[in-house]
Short mmCIF file of C-alpha atoms and ligand atoms in Angstrom, two decimals:
data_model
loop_
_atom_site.label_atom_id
_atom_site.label_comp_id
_atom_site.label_asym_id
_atom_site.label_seq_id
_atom_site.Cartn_x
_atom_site.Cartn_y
_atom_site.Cartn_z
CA UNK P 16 100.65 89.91 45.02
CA UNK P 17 97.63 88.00 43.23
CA UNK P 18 94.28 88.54 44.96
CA UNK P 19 90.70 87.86 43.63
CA UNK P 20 88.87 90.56 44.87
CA UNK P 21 91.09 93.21 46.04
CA UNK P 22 93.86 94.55 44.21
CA UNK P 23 96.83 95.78 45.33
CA UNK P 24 99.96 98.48 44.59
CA UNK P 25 102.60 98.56 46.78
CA UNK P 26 104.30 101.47 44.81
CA UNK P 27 100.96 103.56 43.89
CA UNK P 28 103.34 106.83 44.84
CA UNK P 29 106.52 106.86 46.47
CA UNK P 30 106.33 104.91 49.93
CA UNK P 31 102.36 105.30 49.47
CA UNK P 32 100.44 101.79 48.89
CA UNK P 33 96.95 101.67 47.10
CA UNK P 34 94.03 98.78 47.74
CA UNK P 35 91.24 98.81 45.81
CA UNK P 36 88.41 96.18 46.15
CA UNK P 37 87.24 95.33 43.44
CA UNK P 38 83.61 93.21 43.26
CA UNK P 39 81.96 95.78 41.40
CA UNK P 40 78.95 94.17 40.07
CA UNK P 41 78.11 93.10 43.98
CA UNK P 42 79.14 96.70 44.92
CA UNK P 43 82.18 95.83 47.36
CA UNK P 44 80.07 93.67 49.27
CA UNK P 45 82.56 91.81 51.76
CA UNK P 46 82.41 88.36 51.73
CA UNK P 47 84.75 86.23 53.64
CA UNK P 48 87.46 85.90 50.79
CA UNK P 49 87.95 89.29 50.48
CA UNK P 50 88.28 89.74 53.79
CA UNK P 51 90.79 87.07 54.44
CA UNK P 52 93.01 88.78 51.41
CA UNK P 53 92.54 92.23 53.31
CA UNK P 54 93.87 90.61 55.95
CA UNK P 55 96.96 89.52 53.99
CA UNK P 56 97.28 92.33 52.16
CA UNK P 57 97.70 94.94 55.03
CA UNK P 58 100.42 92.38 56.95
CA UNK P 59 102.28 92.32 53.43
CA UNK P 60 101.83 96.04 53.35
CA UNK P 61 102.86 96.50 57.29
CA UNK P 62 105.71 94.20 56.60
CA UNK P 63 107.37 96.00 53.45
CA UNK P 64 109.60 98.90 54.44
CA UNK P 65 108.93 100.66 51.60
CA UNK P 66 105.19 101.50 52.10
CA UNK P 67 104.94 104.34 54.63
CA UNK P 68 101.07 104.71 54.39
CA UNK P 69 98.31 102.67 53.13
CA UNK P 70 95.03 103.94 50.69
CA UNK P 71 92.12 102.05 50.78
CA UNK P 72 89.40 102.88 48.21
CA UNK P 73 86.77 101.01 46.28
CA UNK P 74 84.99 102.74 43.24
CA UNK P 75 83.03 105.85 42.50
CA UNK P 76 79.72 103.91 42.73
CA UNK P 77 80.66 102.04 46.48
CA UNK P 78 83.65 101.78 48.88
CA UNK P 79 81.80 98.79 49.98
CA UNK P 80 78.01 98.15 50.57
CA UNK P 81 78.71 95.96 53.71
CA UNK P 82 79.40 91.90 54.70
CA UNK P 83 78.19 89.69 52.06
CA UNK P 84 74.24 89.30 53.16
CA UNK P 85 73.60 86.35 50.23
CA UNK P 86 77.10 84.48 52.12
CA UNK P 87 75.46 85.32 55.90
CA UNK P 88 72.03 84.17 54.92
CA UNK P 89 71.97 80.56 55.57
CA UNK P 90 74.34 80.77 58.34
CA UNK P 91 74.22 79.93 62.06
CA UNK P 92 75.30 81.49 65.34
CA UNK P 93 77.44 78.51 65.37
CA UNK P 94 78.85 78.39 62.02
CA UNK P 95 79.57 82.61 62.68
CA UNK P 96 81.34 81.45 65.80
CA UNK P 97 83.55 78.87 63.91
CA UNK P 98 84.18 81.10 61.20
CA UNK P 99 84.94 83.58 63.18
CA UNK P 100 85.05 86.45 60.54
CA UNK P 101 85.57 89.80 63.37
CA UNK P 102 88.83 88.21 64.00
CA UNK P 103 89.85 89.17 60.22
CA UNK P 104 88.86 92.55 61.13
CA UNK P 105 90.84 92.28 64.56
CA UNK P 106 94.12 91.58 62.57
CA UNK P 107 92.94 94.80 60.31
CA UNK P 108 92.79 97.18 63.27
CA UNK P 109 96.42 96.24 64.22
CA UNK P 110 97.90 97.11 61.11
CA UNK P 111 100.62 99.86 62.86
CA UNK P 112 101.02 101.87 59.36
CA UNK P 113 98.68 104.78 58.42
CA UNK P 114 95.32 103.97 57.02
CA UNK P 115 93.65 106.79 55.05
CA UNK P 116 89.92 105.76 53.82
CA UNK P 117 89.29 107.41 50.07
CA UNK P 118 85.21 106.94 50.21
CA UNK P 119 83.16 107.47 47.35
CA UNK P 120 79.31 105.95 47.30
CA UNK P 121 78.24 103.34 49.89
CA UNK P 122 80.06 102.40 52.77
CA UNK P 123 77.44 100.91 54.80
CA UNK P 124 77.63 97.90 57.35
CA UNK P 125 80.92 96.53 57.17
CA UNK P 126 81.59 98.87 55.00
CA UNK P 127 80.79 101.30 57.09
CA UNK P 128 83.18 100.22 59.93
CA UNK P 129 85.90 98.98 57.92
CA UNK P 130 86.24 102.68 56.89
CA UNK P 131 85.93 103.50 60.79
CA UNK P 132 88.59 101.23 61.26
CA UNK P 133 90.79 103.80 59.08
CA UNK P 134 92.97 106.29 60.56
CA UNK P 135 91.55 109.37 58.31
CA UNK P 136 88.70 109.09 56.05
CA UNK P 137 88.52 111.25 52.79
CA UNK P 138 85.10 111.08 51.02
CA UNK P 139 83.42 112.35 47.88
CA UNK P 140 80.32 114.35 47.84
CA UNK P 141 78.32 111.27 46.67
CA UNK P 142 79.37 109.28 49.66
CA UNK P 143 76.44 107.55 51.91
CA UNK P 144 77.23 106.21 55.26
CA UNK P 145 74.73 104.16 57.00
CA UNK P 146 74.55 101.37 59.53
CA UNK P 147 71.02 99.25 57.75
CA UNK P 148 71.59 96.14 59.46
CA UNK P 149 68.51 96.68 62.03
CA UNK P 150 66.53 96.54 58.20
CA UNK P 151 68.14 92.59 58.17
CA UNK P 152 66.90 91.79 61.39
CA UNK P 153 70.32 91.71 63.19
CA UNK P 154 72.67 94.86 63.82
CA UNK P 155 76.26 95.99 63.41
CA UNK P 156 78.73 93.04 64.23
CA UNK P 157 82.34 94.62 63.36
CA UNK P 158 82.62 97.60 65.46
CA UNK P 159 79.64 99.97 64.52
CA UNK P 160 78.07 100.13 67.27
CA UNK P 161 81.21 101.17 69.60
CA UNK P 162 83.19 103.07 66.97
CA UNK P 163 80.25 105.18 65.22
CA UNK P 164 78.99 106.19 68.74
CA UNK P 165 82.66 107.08 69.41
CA UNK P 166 82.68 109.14 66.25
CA UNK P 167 79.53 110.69 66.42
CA UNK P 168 78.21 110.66 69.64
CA UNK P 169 75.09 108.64 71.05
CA UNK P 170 72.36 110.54 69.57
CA UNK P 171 72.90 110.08 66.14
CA UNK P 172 74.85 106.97 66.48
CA UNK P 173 70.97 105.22 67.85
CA UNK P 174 69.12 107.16 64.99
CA UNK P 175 72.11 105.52 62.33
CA UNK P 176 71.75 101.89 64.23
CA UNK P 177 68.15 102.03 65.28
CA UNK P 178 66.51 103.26 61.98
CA UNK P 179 69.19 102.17 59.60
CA UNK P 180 69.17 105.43 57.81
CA UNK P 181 72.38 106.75 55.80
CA UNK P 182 73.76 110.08 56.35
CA UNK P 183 75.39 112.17 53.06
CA UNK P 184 79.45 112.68 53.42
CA UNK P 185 78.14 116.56 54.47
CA UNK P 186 76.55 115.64 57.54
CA UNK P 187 79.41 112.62 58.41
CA UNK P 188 81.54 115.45 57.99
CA UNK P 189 79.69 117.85 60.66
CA UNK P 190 79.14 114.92 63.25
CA UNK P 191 82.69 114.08 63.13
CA UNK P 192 82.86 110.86 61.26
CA UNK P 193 84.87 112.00 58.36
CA UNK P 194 87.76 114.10 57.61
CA UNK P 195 87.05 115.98 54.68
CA UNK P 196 84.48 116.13 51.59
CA UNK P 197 85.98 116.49 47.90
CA UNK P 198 84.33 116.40 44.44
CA UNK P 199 84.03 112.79 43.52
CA UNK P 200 86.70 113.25 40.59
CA UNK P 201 89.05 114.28 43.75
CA UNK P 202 88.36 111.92 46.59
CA UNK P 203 91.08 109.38 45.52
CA UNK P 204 93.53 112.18 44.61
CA UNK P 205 92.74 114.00 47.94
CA UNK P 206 93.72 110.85 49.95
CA UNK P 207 96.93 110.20 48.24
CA UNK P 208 97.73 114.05 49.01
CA UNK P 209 97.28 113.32 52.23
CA UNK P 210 99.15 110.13 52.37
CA UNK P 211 102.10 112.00 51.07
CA UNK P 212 102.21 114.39 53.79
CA UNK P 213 102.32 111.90 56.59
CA UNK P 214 104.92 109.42 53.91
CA UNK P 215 107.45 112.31 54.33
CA UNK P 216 107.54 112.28 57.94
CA UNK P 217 109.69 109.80 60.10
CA UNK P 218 107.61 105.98 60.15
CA UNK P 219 109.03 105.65 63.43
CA UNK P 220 107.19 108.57 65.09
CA UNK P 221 104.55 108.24 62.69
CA UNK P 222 103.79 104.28 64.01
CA UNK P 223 104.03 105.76 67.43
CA UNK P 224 101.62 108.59 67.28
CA UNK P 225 99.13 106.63 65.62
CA UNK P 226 99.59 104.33 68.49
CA UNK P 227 99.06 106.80 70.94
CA UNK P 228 95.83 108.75 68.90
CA UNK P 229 94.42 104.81 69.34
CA UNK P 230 94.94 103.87 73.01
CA UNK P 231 92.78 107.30 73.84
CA UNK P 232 90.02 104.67 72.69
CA UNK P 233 90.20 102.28 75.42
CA UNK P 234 92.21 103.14 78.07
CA UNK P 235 91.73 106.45 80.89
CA UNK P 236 93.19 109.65 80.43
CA UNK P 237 95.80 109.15 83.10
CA UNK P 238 96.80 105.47 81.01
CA UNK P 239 96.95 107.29 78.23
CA UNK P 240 99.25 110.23 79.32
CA UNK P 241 101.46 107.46 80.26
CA UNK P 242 101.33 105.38 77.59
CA UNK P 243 102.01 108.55 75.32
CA UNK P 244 104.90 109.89 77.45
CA UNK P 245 106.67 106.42 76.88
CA UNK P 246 106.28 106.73 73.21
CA UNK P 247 107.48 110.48 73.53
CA UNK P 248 110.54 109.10 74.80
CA UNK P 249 111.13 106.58 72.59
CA UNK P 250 111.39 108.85 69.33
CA UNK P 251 114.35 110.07 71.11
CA UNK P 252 115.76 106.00 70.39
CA UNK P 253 115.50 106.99 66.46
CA UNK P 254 117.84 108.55 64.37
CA UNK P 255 114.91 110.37 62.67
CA UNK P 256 114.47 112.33 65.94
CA UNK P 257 118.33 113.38 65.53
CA UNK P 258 117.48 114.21 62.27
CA UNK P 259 114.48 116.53 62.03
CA UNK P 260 115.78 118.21 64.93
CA UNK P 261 119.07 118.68 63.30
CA UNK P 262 117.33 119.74 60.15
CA UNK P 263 115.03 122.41 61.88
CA UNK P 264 118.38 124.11 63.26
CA UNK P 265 120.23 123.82 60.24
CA UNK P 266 117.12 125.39 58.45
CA UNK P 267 116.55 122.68 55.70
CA UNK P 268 114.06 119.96 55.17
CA UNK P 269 114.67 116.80 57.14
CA UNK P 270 115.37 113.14 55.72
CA UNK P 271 113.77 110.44 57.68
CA UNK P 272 114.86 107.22 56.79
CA UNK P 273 113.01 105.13 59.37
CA UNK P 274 115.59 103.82 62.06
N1 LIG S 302 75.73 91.68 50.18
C1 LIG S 302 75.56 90.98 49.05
N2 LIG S 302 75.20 91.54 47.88
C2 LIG S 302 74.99 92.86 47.87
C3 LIG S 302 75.14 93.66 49.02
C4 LIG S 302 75.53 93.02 50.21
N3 LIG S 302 75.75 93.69 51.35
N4 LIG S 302 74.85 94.94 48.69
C5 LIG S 302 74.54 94.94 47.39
N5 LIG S 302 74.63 93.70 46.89
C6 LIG S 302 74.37 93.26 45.52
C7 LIG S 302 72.87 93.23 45.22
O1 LIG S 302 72.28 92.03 45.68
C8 LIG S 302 72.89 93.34 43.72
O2 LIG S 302 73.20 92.08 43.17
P1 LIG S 302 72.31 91.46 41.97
O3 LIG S 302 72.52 92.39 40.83
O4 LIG S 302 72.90 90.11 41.77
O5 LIG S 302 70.90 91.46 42.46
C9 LIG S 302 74.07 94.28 43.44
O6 LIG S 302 74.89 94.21 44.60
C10 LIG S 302 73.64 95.73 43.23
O7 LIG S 302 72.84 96.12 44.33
P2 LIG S 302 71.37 96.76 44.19
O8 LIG S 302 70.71 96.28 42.95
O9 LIG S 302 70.64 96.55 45.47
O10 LIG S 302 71.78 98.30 44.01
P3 LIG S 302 70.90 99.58 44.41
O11 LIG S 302 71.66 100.74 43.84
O12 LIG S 302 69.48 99.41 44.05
O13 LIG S 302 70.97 99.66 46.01
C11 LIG S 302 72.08 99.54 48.16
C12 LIG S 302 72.20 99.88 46.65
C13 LIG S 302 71.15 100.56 48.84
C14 LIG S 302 73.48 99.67 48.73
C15 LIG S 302 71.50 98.13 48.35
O14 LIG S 302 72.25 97.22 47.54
C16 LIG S 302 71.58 97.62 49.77
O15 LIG S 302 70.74 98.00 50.59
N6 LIG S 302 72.58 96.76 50.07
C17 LIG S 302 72.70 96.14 51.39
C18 LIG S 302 73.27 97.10 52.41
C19 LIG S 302 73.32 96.45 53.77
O16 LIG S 302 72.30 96.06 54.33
N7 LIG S 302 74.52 96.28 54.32
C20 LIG S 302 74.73 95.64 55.62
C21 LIG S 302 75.12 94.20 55.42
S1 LIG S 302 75.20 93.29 56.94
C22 LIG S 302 76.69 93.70 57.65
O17 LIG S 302 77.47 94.45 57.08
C23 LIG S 302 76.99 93.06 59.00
C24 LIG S 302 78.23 93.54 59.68
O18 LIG S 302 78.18 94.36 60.56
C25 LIG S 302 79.53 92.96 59.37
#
């Protein structure tokens, strides 16, 4: 796969997938390119058999320090609506394999909520979230206002939005946001670890679960329930259910193959 400003292994570790984005200089700042090969990237990745989770990380210095402010500047409400750039991040959201988030530096803005669109989200020590767009005169477009307040809860989610501040990967950690804090020569490392656990386990209930974890978003609890119980039942349509039932009887380590 060529790509400008991402790059991308679909091998990184067995069945584990590794994105990087890569505009260093502008410190992941996410311009609509980028986005668009994001977008391709994690349908390519979805689509491949072989890739049973997905890694996103940027670099020790930022995962990504939000949209592209010098590509926004100029722009229109109208040219935004014809563009239509949230519908990139749409597609993102729907990706149905495992998303873990290896954070290291900024991830503010869009960067912020691209990480939030992540299933986990493994940070170093150095890692800043923040939601500064209130400092450009507009606020959070892609999600941050719904998911962080999700994450975190309303009081700090108006503090983050209303005063633009950035919280350290401690404090994301002890308002919920994040899943875990690692030295910054670990935070890559850490999320591959991870990704290996949930690699080993059967796609088919892995797609499902994540499924499920998601509709508690938007839906009520009695939806929910329901929607869960019908993915409950359909493990029992894969022979990976067979399988790691089998296996835990038989006392040995199960084999999911993903059917
Ligand atoms: N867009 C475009 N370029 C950016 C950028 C962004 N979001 N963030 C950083 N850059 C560029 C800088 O312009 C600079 O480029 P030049 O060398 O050409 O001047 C380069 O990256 C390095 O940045 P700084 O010199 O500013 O680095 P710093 O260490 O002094 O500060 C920072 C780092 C605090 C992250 C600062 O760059 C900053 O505040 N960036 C903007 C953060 C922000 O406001 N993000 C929200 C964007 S709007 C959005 O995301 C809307 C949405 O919901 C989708």
């Amino acid at each position: 796969m060529e790509f400008e400003f991402i790059t991308v292994n679909e091998s990184y570790a067995k069945h584990i997938a590794l994105i990087q984005l890569n505009r260093p200089k502008e410190l992941n700042a996410l311009n609509l390119q980028l986005m668009l090969e994001l977008k391709r990237a994690f349908q390519l990745l979805d689509d491949n058999d072989e890739v049973r989770c997905i890694v996103i990380t940027g670099n020790d210095q930022a995962f990504a320090a939000g949209a592209d402010i010098k590509q926004m500047e100029n722009k229109s409400a109208i040219d935004l609506l014809k563009i239509d750039q949230f519908e990139t991040w749409d597609q993102i959201r729907k990706t149905k394999k495992p998303i873990i988030a290896a954070v290291s530096g900024f991830a503010l803005g869009g960067g912020c909520e691209l990480v939030m669109t992540c299933d986990i989200i493994i940070a170093s020590e150095t890692a800043k979230f923040g939601q500064p767009e209130i400092k450009l005169g507009i606020m959070p477009g892609a999600g941050g206002t719904q998911r962080l307040t999700k994450a975190v809860g309303k009081a700090l989610a108006m503090e983050m939005v209303l005063t633009g501040k950035f919280i350290s990967a401690e404090e994301a950690l002890a308002s919920g946001l994040i899943n875990k804090v690692v030295p910054i020569e670990l935070y890559l490392e850490e999320a591959v670890k991870m990704a290996k656990e949930i690699a080993v386990q059967s796609p088919i209930a892995i797609r499902l679960a994540k499924e499920s974890v998601l509709k508690a978003f938007d839906s009520s609890l009695q939806e929910g329930l329901y929607f869960e119980r019908k993915n409950f039942y359909m493990c029992f349509a894969s022979e990976d259910q067979k399988e790691g039932m089998k296996a835990f009887v038989e006392k040995r380590k199960p084999v999911f193959i993903g059917k």
